[in-house]
PDB file of C-alpha atoms in Angstrom:
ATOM      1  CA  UNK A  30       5.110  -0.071  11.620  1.00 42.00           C
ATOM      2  CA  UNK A  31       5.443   3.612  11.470  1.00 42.00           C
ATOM      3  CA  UNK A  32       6.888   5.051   8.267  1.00 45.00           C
ATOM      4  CA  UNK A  33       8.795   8.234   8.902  1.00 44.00           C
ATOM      5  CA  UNK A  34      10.279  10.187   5.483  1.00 47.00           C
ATOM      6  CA  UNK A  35      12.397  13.229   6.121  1.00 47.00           C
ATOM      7  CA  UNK A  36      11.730  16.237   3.680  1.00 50.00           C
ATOM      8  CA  UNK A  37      12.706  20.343   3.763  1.00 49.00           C
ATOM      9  CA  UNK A  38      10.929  21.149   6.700  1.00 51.00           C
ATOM     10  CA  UNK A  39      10.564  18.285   8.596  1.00 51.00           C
ATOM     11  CA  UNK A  40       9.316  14.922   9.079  1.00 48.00           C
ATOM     12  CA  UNK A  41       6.346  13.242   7.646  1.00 47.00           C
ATOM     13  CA  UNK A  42       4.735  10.123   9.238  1.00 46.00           C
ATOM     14  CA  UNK A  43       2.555   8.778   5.924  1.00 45.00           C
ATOM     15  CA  UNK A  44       0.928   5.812   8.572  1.00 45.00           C
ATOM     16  CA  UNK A  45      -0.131   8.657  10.752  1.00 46.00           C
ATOM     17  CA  UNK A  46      -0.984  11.350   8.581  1.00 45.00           C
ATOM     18  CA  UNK A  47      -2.353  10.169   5.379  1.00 44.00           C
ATOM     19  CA  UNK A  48      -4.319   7.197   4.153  1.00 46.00           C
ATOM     20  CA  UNK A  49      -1.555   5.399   2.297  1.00 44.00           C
ATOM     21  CA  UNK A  50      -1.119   1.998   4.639  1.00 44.00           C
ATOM     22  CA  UNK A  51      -4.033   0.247   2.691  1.00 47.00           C
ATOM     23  CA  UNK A  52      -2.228  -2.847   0.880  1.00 45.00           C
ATOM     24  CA  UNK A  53      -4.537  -5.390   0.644  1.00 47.00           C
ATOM     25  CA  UNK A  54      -4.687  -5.511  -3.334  1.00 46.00           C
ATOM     26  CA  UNK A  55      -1.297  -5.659  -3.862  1.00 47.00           C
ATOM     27  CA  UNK A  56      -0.814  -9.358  -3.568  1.00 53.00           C
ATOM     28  CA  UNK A  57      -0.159 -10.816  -7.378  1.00 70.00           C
ATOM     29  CA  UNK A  58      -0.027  -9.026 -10.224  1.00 79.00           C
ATOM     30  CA  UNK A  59       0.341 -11.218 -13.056  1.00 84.00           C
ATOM     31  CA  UNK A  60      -2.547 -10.673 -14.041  1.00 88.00           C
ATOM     32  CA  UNK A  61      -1.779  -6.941 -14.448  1.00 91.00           C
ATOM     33  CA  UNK A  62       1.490  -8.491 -16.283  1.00 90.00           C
ATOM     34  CA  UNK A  63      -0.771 -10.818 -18.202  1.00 90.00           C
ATOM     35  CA  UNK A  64      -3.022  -7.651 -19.399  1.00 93.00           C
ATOM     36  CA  UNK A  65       0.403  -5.821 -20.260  1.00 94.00           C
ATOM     37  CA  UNK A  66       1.525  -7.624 -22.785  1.00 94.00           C
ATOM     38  CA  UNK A  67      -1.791  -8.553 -24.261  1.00 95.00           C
ATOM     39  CA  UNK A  68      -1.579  -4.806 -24.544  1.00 96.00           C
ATOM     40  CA  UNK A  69       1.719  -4.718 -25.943  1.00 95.00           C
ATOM     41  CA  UNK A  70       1.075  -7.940 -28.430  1.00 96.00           C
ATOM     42  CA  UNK A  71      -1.583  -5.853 -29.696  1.00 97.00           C
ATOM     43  CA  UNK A  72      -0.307  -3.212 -30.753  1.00 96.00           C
ATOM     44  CA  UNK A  73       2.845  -4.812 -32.401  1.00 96.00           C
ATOM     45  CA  UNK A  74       5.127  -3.072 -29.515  1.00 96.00           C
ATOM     46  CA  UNK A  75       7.215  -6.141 -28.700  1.00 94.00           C
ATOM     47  CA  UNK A  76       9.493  -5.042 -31.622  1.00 93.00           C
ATOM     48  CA  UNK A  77      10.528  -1.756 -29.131  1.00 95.00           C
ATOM     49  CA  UNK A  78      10.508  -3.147 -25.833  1.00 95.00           C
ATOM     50  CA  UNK A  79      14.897  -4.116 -25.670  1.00 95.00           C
ATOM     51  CA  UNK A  80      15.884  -3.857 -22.024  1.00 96.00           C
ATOM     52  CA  UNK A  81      17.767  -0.695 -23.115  1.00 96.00           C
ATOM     53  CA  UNK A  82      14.693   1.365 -23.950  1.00 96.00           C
ATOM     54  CA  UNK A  83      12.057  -0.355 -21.286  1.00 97.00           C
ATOM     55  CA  UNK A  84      14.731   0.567 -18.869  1.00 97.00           C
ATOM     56  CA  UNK A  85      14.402   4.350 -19.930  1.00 97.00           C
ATOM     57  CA  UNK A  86      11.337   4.541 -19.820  1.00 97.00           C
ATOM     58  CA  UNK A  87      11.002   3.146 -16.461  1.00 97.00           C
ATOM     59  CA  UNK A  88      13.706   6.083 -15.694  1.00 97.00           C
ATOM     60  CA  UNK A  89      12.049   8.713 -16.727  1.00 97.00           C
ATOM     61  CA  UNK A  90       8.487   7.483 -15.525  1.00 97.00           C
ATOM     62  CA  UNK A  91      10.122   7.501 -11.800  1.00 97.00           C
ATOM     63  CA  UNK A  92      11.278  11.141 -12.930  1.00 97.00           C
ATOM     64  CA  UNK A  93       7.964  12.286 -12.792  1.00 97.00           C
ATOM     65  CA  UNK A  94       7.067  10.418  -9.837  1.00 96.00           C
ATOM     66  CA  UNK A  95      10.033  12.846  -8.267  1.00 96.00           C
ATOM     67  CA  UNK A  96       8.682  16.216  -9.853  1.00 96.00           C
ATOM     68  CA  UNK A  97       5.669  15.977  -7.922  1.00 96.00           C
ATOM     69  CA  UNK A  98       7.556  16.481  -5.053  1.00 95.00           C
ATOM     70  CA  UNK A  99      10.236  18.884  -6.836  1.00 95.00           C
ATOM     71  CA  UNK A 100      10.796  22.472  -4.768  1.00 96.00           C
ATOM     72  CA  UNK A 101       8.166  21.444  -2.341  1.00 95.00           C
ATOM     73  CA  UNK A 102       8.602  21.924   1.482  1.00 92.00           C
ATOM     74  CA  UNK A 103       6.851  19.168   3.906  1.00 90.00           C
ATOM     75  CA  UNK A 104       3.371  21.254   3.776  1.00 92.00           C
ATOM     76  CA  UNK A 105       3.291  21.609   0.304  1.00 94.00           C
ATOM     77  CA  UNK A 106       4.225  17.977  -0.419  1.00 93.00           C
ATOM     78  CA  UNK A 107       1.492  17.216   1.975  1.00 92.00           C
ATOM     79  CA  UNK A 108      -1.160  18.804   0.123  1.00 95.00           C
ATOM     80  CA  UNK A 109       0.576  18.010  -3.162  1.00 96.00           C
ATOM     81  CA  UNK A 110      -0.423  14.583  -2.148  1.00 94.00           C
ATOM     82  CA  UNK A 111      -3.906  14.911  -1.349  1.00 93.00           C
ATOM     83  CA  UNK A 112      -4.924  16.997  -4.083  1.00 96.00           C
ATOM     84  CA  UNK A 113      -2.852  15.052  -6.809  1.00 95.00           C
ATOM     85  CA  UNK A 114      -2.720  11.693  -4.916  1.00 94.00           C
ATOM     86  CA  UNK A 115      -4.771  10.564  -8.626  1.00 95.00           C
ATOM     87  CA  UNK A 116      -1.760  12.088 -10.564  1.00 96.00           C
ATOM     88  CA  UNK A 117       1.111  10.288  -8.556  1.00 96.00           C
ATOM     89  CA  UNK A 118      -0.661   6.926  -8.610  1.00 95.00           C
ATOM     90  CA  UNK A 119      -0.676   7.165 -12.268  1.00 95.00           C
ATOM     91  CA  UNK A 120       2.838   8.089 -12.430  1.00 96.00           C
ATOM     92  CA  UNK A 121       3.685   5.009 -10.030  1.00 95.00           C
ATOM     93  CA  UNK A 122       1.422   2.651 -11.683  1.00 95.00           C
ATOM     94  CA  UNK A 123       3.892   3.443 -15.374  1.00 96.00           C
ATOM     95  CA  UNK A 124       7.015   2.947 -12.808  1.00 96.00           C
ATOM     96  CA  UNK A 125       5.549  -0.163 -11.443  1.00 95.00           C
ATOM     97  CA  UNK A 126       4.039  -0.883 -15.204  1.00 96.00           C
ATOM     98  CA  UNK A 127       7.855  -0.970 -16.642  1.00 96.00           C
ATOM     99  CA  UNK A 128       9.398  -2.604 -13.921  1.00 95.00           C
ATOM    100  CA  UNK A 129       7.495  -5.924 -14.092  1.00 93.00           C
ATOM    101  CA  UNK A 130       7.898  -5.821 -17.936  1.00 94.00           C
ATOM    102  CA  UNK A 131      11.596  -5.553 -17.860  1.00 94.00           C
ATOM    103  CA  UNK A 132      11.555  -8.377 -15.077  1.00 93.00           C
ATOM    104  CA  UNK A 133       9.364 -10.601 -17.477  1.00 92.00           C
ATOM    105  CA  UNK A 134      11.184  -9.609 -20.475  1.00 93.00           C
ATOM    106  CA  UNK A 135      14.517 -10.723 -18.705  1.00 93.00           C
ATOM    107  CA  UNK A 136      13.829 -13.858 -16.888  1.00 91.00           C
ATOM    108  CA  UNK A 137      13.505 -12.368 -13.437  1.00 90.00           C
ATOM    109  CA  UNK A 138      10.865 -13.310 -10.389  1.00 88.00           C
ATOM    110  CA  UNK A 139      11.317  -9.363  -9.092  1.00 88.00           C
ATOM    111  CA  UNK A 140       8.698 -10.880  -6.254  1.00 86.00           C
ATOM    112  CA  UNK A 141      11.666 -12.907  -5.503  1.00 86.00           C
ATOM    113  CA  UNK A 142      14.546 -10.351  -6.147  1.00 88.00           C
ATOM    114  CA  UNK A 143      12.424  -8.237  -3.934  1.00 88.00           C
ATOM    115  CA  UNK A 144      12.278 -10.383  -0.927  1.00 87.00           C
ATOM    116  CA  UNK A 145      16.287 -11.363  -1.421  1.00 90.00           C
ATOM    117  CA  UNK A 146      16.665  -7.818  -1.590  1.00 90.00           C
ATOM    118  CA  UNK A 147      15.142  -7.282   2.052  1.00 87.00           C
ATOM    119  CA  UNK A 148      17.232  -9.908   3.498  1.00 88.00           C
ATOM    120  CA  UNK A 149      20.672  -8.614   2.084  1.00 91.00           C
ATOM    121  CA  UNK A 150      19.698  -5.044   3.321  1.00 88.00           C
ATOM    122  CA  UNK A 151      18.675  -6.437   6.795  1.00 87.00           C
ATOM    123  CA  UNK A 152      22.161  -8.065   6.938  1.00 89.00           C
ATOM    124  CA  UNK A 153      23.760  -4.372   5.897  1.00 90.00           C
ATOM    125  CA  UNK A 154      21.721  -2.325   7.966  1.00 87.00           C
ATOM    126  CA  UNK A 155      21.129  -4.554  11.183  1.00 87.00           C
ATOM    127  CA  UNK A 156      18.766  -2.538  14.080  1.00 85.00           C
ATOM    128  CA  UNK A 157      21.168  -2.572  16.299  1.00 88.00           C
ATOM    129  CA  UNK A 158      23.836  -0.321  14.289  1.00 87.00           C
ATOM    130  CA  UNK A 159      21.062   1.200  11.658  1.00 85.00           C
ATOM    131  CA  UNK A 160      18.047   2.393  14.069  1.00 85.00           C
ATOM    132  CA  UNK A 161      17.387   5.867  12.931  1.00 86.00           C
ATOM    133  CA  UNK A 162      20.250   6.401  11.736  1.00 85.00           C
ATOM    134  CA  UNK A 163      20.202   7.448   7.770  1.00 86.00           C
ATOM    135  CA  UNK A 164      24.421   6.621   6.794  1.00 87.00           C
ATOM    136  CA  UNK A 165      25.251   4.216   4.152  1.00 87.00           C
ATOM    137  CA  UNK A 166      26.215   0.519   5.664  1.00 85.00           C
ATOM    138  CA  UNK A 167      29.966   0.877   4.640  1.00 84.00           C
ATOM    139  CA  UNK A 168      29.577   4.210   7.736  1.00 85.00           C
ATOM    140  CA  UNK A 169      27.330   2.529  10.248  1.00 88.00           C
TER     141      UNK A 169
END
């Protein structure tokens, strides 16, 4: 499957063109969770972690996620990426970090969200009305 991102400038095929398609690690992460809040329980910072404020932070960690990318045409993001492609996974990592926090902290298998998620979309955007096409479903 070909992954094809439009930017200023052009478009980007990330399969193609960069070494980003290698997944094999990311099949369970509780025990990231499990290390998380181990972290958290030591340091006494269960006491700050209310949805409210996880869920900012998780905001403005996918903030700078997006000012790597800020201002930049398709070249420059390119070579953003492979000269900061350290920096962005760090700033993913403390999206990804908060998001299966706030699922924990609230009851919810995101792993299942996630895959309920897909299956609503894929009823929205069916192939036949959504292939390459970028409009919201309520347009299609």
């Amino acid at each position: 499957m070909r992954v094809y991102v439009h930017l200023s400038g052009g478009w980007i095929d990330f399969l193609a063109r960069t070494q980003y398609h290698n997944y094999r690690h990311m099949t369970d992460f509780k025990p990231i969770l499990d290390e998380l809040i181990a972290f958290r329980k030591a340091r006494n910072w269960e006491q700050f972690h209310n949805p409210k404020d996880v869920a900012l932070s998780l905001v403005l960690e996918a903030a700078e996620v997006l000012e790597h990318f800020q201002w930049k045409s398709a070249a420059e993001i390119e070579e953003h990426i492979k000269s900061r492609k350290n920096d962005i996974a760090e700033e993913l990592a403390d999206v990804f970090n908060w998001v299966i926090l706030l699922s924990h902290d609230l009851g919810i298998d995101v792993v299942a969200a996630s895959r309920e998620k897909i299956a609503k979309n894929a009823q929205k955007y069916p192939v036949e009305k959504a292939l390459g096409k970028h409009a919201k479903y309520t347009e299609l």
